[in-house]
Amino acid sequence: MMSIVCPVCKEECEHQVLREAAELVVQCSVCGQVHRIPKPPEPRIFTIRAIVSRETESQVCSVEMLEGEVVSLGDQIAAECGDEVYGVEVTGIEAGEKRVRRAKAGEVTTLWTRGIEQVVVKASIHTGRTTLPLYQTAEGEEEFVVGEAYTFGGRRIRISHIKLRDGPVMRKEGWKTVARRVKRIYGYLEGRYPRP
């Protein structure tokens, strides 16, 4: 469900999303009117240079962050190093010439990180009006299933599809993969939209 102004009721009402394409087809839960609304724009994704230190070695990797997302010292995030993904903890943030304690994605020039044992899985969760970036630490072999609900970053979400690091997008309900293969999980807050 999403809350928008209904053209018939002339006030903000809950609407059910019937179909997603170039536009959203929605139905008012008060009067039953079906109408189209523009699809909310997808947030811009920044690819940020990350130096990952593991034991005695360091390598140049990258981190994906959504526009407007904030990163802080001590955050645990996922870094992509070629075909591998590592859970890392942020130990330093460069924003231009300065070292800072926190910064928005568009301000960060380099992240300094250290490898940690677990994988950090990234998720983009659509709330109706905005997209929330969420992170969840998981064991590399932990399974994620399309259509199932999980607690992610302290919120209850339901997975709509999963983008794999080494393959296509998994959209079919019941399809599953392990955390280390996940590039990004997409979904919505549990109870926000009805299950198809």
C-alpha positions as CSV (number, residue, x, y, z in Angstrom):
1,M,0.0,0.0,0.0
2,M,1.1,3.6,-0.6
3,S,-0.6,6.8,0.5
4,I,-1.3,9.3,-2.3
5,V,-4.1,11.8,-3.3
6,C,-7.0,10.1,-5.0
7,P,-8.4,12.1,-8.0
8,V,-12.0,11.1,-7.0
9,C,-11.8,11.4,-3.2
10,K,-9.7,14.5,-3.5
11,E,-7.7,13.6,-0.4
12,E,-4.8,11.4,0.5
13,C,-5.9,7.8,0.8
14,E,-4.2,4.4,0.9
15,H,-3.7,2.9,-2.6
16,Q,-2.9,-0.7,-3.6
17,V,-0.2,-1.0,-6.4
18,L,-1.8,-3.2,-9.1
19,R,1.0,-3.1,-11.6
20,E,4.5,-1.6,-12.0
21,A,5.8,-0.5,-15.4
22,A,6.8,2.9,-16.8
23,E,4.0,4.2,-14.5
24,L,2.3,2.6,-11.5
25,V,-1.3,1.4,-11.8
26,V,-2.9,1.9,-8.4
27,Q,-6.4,1.4,-6.9
28,C,-7.9,3.6,-4.1
29,S,-8.8,1.6,-1.0
30,V,-11.7,4.0,-0.2
31,C,-13.6,4.5,-3.5
32,G,-12.0,1.7,-5.7
33,Q,-10.9,4.2,-8.5
34,V,-8.1,2.8,-10.6
35,H,-5.6,5.3,-12.0
36,R,-2.0,5.8,-13.1
37,I,0.7,7.7,-11.3
38,P,4.3,8.4,-12.3
39,K,6.8,5.9,-11.0
40,P,9.0,7.4,-8.3
41,P,12.5,7.9,-9.7
42,E,15.1,5.3,-8.7
43,P,17.9,6.8,-6.6
44,R,21.3,7.4,-8.2
45,I,23.9,4.8,-7.2
46,F,27.5,6.0,-6.5
47,T,30.5,3.7,-6.9
48,I,33.1,4.8,-4.4
49,R,36.7,3.8,-4.2
50,A,37.5,1.7,-1.1
51,I,40.8,0.5,0.3
52,V,40.3,-2.8,2.0
53,S,42.9,-4.0,4.5
54,R,42.9,-7.7,5.3
55,E,45.6,-9.0,7.6
56,T,48.9,-7.7,6.0
57,E,47.5,-6.9,2.6
58,S,45.5,-4.0,1.2
59,Q,43.6,-3.8,-2.1
60,V,41.6,-1.2,-4.1
61,C,38.0,-2.2,-4.2
62,S,34.6,-0.4,-4.6
63,V,31.5,0.3,-2.5
64,E,28.1,1.1,-3.9
65,M,26.0,3.7,-2.1
66,L,22.6,5.3,-2.8
67,E,22.4,9.0,-3.4
68,G,21.9,10.8,-0.1
69,E,23.0,7.7,1.9
70,V,25.3,8.6,4.8
71,V,28.4,6.5,5.8
72,S,30.1,6.9,9.2
73,L,33.2,5.6,10.9
74,G,32.5,2.1,12.3
75,D,29.8,1.3,9.7
76,Q,29.8,-2.3,8.4
77,I,29.2,-2.4,4.7
78,A,30.0,-4.6,1.6
79,A,33.0,-3.9,-0.6
80,E,33.4,-5.4,-4.1
81,C,36.9,-6.6,-5.0
82,G,36.8,-8.0,-8.5
83,D,34.5,-11.0,-8.4
84,E,34.6,-11.2,-4.6
85,V,32.6,-9.4,-2.0
86,Y,33.9,-8.7,1.6
87,G,32.2,-7.5,4.7
88,V,34.2,-4.5,5.8
89,E,34.2,-1.9,8.6
90,V,34.8,1.7,7.7
91,T,38.0,3.0,9.5
92,G,38.5,6.3,7.5
93,I,36.5,8.5,5.2
94,E,38.0,11.0,2.7
95,A,35.8,13.8,1.4
96,G,38.0,15.7,-1.0
97,E,41.1,16.8,0.9
98,K,39.6,16.2,4.3
99,R,39.2,13.2,6.6
100,V,35.7,13.2,8.2
101,R,33.7,11.1,10.6
102,R,30.7,10.9,8.4
103,A,29.7,12.0,4.9
104,K,27.0,11.6,2.2
105,A,27.7,9.3,-0.7
106,G,28.2,12.2,-3.2
107,E,30.9,13.8,-0.9
108,V,33.0,10.7,-0.4
109,T,36.2,10.3,-2.5
110,T,37.7,7.2,-0.7
111,L,36.7,4.9,2.1
112,W,39.4,3.2,4.2
113,T,38.2,-0.1,5.5
114,R,39.3,-3.3,7.2
115,G,37.9,-6.8,6.3
116,I,35.6,-8.5,8.7
117,E,34.6,-12.2,8.7
118,Q,31.0,-12.0,7.7
119,V,29.4,-10.7,4.5
120,V,27.3,-7.5,4.5
121,V,24.2,-7.9,2.3
122,K,22.8,-4.7,0.8
123,A,19.1,-4.1,0.2
124,S,17.0,-1.4,-1.4
125,I,13.5,-1.3,0.1
126,H,10.7,0.7,-1.6
127,T,8.4,2.3,0.9
128,G,5.9,3.8,-1.6
129,R,7.6,7.2,-1.8
130,T,11.2,6.6,-1.1
131,T,13.8,3.9,-1.3
132,L,15.6,2.9,1.9
133,P,19.1,1.5,1.8
134,L,19.4,-1.2,4.4
135,Y,22.3,-3.5,5.4
136,Q,22.4,-6.9,7.2
137,T,25.4,-8.9,8.3
138,A,25.1,-12.5,7.3
139,E,27.2,-15.7,7.1
140,G,28.4,-16.2,3.6
141,E,26.3,-19.4,3.2
142,E,23.0,-18.0,4.7
143,E,20.1,-18.3,2.3
144,F,17.8,-15.6,1.0
145,V,14.6,-16.6,-0.7
146,V,12.4,-14.5,-3.1
147,G,9.0,-13.9,-1.6
148,E,10.1,-14.6,2.0
149,A,10.2,-12.1,4.9
150,Y,13.4,-11.2,6.9
151,T,14.5,-8.7,9.5
152,F,16.9,-6.4,7.8
153,G,18.6,-3.5,9.4
154,G,16.0,-3.6,12.2
155,R,13.0,-3.6,9.8
156,R,10.8,-6.4,8.7
157,I,11.0,-6.7,4.8
158,R,9.7,-9.1,2.1
159,I,12.1,-9.8,-0.8
160,S,10.6,-9.1,-4.3
161,H,13.8,-9.9,-6.3
162,I,17.5,-10.5,-5.9
163,K,20.3,-9.2,-8.1
164,L,23.2,-11.7,-8.2
165,R,26.9,-10.7,-8.5
166,D,27.6,-13.3,-11.1
167,G,24.3,-13.6,-12.9
168,P,20.8,-12.4,-13.6
169,V,18.0,-11.0,-11.4
170,M,16.1,-13.7,-9.5
171,R,12.4,-12.7,-9.6
172,K,10.5,-16.0,-9.2
173,E,9.0,-16.7,-5.8
174,G,10.8,-19.5,-4.0
175,W,14.1,-19.0,-5.8
176,K,17.0,-18.8,-3.4
177,T,20.7,-18.0,-3.2
178,V,23.4,-17.6,-0.5
179,A,24.5,-14.2,1.0
180,R,27.9,-14.2,-0.7
181,R,26.4,-14.3,-4.2
182,V,24.0,-11.4,-3.5
183,K,24.8,-8.1,-5.2
184,R,21.6,-6.4,-3.9
185,I,18.2,-7.4,-2.5
186,Y,15.1,-5.5,-3.5
187,G,11.9,-5.5,-1.6
188,Y,9.3,-3.7,0.4
189,L,8.5,-3.2,4.1
190,E,6.4,-6.2,5.4
191,G,2.7,-5.4,5.3
192,R,3.2,-2.4,3.0
193,Y,2.1,-4.1,-0.2
194,P,0.0,-7.3,-0.5
195,R,1.7,-10.4,-1.7
196,P,1.1,-11.2,-5.4
